[in-house]
XYZ file of C-alpha atoms in Angstrom:
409
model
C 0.000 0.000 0.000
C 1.016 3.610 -0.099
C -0.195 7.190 0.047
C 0.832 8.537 -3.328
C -1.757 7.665 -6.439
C -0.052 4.921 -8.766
C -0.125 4.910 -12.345
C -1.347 1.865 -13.346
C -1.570 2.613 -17.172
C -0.824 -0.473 -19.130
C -1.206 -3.032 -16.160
C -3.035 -6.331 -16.735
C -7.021 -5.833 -16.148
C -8.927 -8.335 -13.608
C -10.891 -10.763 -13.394
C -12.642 -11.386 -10.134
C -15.009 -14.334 -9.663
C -17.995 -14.335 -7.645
C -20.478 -11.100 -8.481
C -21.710 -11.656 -4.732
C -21.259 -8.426 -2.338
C -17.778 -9.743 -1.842
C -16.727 -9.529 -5.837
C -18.126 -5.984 -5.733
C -15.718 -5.218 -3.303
C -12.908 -6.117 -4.645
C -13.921 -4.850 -7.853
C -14.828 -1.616 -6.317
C -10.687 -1.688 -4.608
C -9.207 -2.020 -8.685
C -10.984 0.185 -10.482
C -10.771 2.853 -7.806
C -7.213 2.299 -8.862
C -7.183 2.521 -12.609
C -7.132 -1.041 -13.108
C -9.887 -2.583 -15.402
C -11.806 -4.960 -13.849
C -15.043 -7.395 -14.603
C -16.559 -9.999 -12.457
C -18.472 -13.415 -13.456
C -20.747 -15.218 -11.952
C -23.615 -18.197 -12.239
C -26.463 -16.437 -10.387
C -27.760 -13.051 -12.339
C -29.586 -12.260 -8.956
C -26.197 -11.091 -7.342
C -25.273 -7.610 -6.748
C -22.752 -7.748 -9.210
C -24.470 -7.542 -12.292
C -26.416 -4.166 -11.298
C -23.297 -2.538 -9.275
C -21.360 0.448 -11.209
C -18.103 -1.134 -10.461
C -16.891 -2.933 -13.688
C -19.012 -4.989 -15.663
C -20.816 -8.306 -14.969
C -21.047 -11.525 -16.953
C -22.887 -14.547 -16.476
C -21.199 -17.929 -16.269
C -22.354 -21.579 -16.537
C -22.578 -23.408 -13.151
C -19.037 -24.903 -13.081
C -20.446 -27.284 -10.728
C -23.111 -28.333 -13.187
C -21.664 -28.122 -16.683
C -17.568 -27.667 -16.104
C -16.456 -27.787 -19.742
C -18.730 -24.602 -20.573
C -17.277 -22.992 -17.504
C -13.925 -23.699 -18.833
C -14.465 -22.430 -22.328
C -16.621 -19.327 -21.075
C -13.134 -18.517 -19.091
C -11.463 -18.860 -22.246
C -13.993 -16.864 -23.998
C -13.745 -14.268 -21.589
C -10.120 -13.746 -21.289
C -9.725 -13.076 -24.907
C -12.477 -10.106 -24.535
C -10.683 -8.950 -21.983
C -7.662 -7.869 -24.635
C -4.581 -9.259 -22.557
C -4.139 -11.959 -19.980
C -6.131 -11.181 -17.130
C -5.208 -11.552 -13.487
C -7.977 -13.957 -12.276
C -8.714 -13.504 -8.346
C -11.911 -15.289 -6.457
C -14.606 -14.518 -4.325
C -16.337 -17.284 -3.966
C -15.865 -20.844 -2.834
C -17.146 -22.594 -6.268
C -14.766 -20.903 -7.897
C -11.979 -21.379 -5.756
C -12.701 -25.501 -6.302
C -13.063 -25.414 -9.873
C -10.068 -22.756 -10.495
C -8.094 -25.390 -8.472
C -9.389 -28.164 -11.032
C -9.132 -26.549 -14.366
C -5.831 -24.578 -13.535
C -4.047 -26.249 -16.067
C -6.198 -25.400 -18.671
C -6.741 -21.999 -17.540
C -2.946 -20.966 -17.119
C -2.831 -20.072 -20.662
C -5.498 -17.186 -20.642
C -5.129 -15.669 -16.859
C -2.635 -15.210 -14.300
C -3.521 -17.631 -11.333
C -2.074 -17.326 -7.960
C 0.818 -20.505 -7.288
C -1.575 -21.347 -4.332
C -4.426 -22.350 -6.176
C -3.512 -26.063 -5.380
C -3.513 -25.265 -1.577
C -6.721 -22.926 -2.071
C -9.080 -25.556 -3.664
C -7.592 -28.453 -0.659
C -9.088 -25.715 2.281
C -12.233 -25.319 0.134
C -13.784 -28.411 1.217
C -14.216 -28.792 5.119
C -12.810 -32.510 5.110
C -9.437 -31.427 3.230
C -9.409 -28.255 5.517
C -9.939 -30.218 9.039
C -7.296 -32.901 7.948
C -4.878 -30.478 7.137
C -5.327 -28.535 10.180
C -5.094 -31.608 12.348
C -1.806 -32.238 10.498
C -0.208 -29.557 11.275
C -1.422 -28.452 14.790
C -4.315 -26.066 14.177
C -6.281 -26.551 17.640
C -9.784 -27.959 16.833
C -12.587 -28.900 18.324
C -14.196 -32.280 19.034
C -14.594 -32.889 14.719
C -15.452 -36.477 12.599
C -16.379 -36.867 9.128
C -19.653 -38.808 8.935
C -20.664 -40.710 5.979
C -23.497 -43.223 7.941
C -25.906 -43.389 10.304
C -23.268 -45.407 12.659
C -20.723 -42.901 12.259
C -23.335 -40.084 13.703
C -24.172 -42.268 16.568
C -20.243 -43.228 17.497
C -19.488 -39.685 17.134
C -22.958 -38.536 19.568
C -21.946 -41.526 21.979
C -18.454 -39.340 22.949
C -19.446 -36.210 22.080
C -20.486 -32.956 24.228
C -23.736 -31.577 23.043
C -25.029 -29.184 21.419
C -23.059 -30.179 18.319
C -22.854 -28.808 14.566
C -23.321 -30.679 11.503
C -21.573 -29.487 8.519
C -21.573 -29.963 4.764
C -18.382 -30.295 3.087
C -19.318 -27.317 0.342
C -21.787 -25.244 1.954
C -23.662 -25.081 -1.740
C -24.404 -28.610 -1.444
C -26.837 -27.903 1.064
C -28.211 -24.995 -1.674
C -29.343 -28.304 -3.817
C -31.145 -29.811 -1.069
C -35.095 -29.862 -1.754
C -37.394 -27.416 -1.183
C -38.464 -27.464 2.176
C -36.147 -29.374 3.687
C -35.106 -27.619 6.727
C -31.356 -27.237 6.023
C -32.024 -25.565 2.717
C -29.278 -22.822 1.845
C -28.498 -22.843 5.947
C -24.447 -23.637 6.674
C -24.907 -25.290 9.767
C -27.612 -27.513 11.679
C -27.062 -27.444 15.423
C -28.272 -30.192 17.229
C -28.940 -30.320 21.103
C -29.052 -33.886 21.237
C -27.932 -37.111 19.616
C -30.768 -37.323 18.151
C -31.171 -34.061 16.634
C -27.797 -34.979 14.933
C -28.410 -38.393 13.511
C -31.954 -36.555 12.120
C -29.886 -33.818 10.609
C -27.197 -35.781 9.194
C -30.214 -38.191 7.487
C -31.650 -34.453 5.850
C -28.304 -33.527 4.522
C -27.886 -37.006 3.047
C -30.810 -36.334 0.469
C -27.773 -34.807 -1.341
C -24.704 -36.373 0.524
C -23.920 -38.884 2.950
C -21.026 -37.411 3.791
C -20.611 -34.057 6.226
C -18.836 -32.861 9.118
C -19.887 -33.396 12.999
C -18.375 -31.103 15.628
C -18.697 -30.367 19.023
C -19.063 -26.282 19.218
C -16.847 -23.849 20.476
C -18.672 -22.512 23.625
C -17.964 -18.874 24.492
C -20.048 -15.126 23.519
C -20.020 -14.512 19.804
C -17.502 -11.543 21.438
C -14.598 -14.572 21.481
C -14.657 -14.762 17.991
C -11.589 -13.599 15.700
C -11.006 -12.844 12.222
C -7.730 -13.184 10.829
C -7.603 -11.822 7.528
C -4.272 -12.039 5.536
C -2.347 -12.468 1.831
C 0.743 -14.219 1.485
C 2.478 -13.289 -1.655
C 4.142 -16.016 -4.577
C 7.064 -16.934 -2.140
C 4.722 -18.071 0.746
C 5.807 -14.809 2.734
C 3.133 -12.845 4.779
C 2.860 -9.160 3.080
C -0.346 -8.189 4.539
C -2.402 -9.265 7.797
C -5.085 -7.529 9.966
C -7.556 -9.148 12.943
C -10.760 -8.281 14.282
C -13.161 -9.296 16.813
C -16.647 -10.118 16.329
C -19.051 -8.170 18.027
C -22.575 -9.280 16.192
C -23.547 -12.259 13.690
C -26.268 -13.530 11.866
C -27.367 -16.226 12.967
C -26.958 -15.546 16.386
C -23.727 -18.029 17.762
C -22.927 -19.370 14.076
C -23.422 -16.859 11.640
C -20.888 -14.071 9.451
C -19.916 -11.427 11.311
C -22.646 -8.356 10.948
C -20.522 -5.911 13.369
C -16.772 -6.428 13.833
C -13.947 -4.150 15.199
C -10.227 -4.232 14.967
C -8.330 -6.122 17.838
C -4.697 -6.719 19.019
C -3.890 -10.354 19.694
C -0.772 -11.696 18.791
C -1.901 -15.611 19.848
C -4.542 -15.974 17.548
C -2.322 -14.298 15.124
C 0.756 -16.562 15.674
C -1.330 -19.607 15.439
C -3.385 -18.503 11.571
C 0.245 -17.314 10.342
C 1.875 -20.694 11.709
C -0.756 -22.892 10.083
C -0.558 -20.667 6.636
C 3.227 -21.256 6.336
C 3.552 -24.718 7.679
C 1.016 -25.607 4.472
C 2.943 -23.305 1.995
C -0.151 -20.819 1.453
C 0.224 -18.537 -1.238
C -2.737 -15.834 -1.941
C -5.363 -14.476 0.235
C -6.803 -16.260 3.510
C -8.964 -15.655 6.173
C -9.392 -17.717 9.217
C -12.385 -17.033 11.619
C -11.458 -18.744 15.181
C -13.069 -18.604 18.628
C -11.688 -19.003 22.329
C -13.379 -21.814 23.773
C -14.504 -20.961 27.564
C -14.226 -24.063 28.887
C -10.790 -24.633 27.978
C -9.808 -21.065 27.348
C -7.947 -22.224 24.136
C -8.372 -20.494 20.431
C -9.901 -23.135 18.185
C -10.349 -23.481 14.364
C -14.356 -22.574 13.391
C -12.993 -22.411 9.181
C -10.848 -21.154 6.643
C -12.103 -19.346 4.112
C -8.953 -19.418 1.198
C -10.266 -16.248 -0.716
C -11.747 -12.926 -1.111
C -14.450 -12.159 2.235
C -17.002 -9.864 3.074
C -14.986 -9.569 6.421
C -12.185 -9.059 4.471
C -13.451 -5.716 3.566
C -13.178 -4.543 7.238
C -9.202 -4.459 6.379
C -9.090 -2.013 3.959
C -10.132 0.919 6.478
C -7.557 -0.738 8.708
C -5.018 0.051 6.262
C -4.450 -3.742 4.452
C -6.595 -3.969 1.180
C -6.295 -7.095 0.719
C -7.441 -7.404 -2.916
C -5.005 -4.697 -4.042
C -2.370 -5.975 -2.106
C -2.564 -9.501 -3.878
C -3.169 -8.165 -7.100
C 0.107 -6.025 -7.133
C 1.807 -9.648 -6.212
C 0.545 -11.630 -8.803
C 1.542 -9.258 -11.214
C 5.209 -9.152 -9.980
C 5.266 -5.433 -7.798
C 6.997 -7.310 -5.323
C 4.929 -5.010 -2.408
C 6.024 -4.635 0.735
C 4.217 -5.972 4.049
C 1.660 -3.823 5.023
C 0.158 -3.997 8.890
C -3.183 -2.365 10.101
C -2.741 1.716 10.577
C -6.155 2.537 12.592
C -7.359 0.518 15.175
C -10.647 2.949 16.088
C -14.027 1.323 14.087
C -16.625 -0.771 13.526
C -17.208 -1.825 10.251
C -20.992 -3.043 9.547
C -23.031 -5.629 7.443
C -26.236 -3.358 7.177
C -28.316 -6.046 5.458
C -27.426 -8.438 8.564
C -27.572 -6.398 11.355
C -31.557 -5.623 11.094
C -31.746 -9.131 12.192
C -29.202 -10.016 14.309
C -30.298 -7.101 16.524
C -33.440 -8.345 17.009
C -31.935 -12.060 17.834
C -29.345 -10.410 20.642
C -32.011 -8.417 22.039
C -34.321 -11.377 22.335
C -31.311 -13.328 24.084
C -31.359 -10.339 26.066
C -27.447 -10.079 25.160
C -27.401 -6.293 24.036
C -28.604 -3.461 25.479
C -30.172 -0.076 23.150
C -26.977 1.519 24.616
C -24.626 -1.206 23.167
C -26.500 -1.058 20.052
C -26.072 2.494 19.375
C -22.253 2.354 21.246
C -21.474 -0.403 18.127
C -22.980 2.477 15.224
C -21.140 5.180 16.482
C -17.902 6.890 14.195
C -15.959 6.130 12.920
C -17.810 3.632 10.537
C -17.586 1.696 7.486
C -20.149 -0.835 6.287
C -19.809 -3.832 3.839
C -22.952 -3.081 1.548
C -23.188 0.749 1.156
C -21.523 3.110 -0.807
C -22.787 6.030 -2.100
C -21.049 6.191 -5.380
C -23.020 2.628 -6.172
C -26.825 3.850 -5.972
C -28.298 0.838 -7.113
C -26.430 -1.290 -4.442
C -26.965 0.629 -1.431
C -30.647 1.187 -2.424
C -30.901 -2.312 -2.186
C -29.181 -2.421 0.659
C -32.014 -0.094 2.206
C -35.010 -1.597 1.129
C -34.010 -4.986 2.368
C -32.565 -3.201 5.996
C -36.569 -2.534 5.527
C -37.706 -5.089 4.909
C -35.845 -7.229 7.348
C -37.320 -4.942 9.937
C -40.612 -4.567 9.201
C -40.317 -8.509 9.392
C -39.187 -8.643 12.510
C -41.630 -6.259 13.864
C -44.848 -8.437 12.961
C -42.723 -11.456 14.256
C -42.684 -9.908 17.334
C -46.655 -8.494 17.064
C -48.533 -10.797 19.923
C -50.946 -13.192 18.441
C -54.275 -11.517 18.777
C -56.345 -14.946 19.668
């Protein structure tokens, strides 16, 4: 990073995909820049495609048709003019980067570590490498059978989480079914679990049971970082979870910057020990019953709570761009320590779930909005995405106001 405008005339445009809020961001952080930029993405409903940051195109599902993916990519490089530096957003496109990245090489610049990326994609590749190499974890087993829940439930302290692998695979589930589009399904009991795991198994057998890390959503860290072609650390920022949505398991809706050099030294330890190369961020929590930091997930790309960095300083998606295209920057650590930085579109409703847990107060509410500010999903210079923002901060409100409306029998 540095103060002075850079002329980026004649530098290779971007490619960034995933047109979900996170690809808008890190859009927004090139062409701010001077770099041309363009994002891609499967589903025409995401913000991308109406944002005034680049332009948007619209991909096949590389998870459903992979050879169209691979020669839209193609396709698209050559309309970009020059070889494009390709960065994602997403978690689909982090796995099927990973997959294709031989036949992609040609037409983009790819990160070295897009071998490593599309391993921590999955949760079972993640939780064995992090069990390899020391990452503290909780109580975690992959399932794959109906015995395999119950051995896991017969030495396990509930309440427990069950996990897909992909968290889209639980977007294919039918309609109705209960876990549809959620990430997690907590279960109180073993047999909440074994009845969640049989759910999930309408599209796999095979997920991830954990024990959860007790402790105030308050324990929670994000460690956001990019580790350059060399596997050295040139950027790294952390922040502390003050909200989420869902309450206990959700993304962050309010974080703030924080100080602590443990949770820190373990993320960075784990990142070099597995020879990461790119953009990372690791959310972990302090367990209260043990008081150690524990592994919730990695998340080996672009994240909407990696766009908390930026007004600490570290933009992330700048940082690894210059990288890739051989600037050679130099680390950068957080400058401002002083803000909260908000998921508007989130917050309407995880207010309403605190103050039913009677964990917040109006005061802490209003303590957590005051300057200075930043928030995820509004930005003035984008009209059409922050007035979307709005009406659903509406919408979500007026929603939880007749959920709350006593029943008048």
């Amino acid at each position: 990073m540095t103060s002075q405008p850079i002329e980026t005339a004649g530098w290779p445009p971007a490619v960034i995909a995933g047109a979900y809020r996170t690809g808008v961001l890190a859009v927004r952080s090139l062409v701010r820049r001077g770099v041309r930029a363009a994002l891609f993405d499967s589903n025409r409903g995401y913000p991308g495609f109406r944002s005034v940051y680049g332009r948007a195109y619209a991909c096949p599902d590389p998870d459903v048709d992979a050879e169209s993916w691979v020669s839209f990519m193609i396709d698209l490089a050559r309309t970009m003019g020059e070889k494009p530096v390709l960065i994602s957003s997403a978690d689909q496109f982090v796995s099927a980067i990973a997959a294709h990245a031989s036949r992609l090489s040609p037409h983009f610049i790819l990160s070295p570590g897009v071998a490593i990326q599309g391993a921590l994609a999955t949760k079972q590749t993640q939780y064995e490498l992090a069990a390899k190499h020391g990452m503290p974890l909780p109580n975690t087993r992959l399932v794959s059978t109906a015995d395999e829940v119950v051995a896991f439930a017969d030495n396990a302290r509930f309440p427990c989480l069950l996990k897909p692998l992909h968290f889209r695979e639980w977007q294919r589930l039918p309609h109705g079914n209960p876990l549809s589009y959620t990430k997690v399904a907590l279960a109180r009991g073993p047999a909440e679990l074994l009845e969640s795991w049989k759910l999930a198994s309408a599209v796999n057998p095979v997920a991830i049971a954990q024990e959860i890390i007790e402790g105030p959503d308050t324990s929670k860290r994000v460690y956001l970082a990019c580790y350059d072609a060399d596997g050295r650390r040139i950027a790294n920022a952390m922040f502390r979870e003050l909200r989420c949505n869902p309450l206990g398991f959700g993304p962050a809706t309010v974080t703030e910057p924080i100080v602590d050099p443990e949770t820190d030294a373990i993320c960075n330890e784990f990142l070099l020990k597995v020879g990461y190369s790119g953009v990372c961020e690791i959310e972990m929590k302090q367990d209260s019953r043990d008081g150690r930091m524990k592994l919730i997930e990695v998340n080996p790309r672009l994240t909407g709570g990696g766009d908390a960095a930026p007004y600490a300083g570290v933009d992330l998606c700048w940082i690894h761009y210059l990288d890739l295209i051989g600037k050679r920057p130099s680390p950068v650590h957080p400058s401002s320590r002083d803000f909260r930085h908000i998921d508007l579109r989130s917050d309407v409703g995880a207010i309403f779930a605190y103050r039913r847990a009677g964990l917040i107060s109006w005061k802490d509410i209003r303590k957590s909005y005051r300057s200075p500010r930043a928030f995820i999903d509004f930005d003035i210079h984008d009209w059409r995405y922050s007035a979307e923002t709005v009406y659903r901060m509406a919408r979500s409100f007026v929603r939880e106001l007749i959920r709350r409306r006593p029943d008048p029998s």
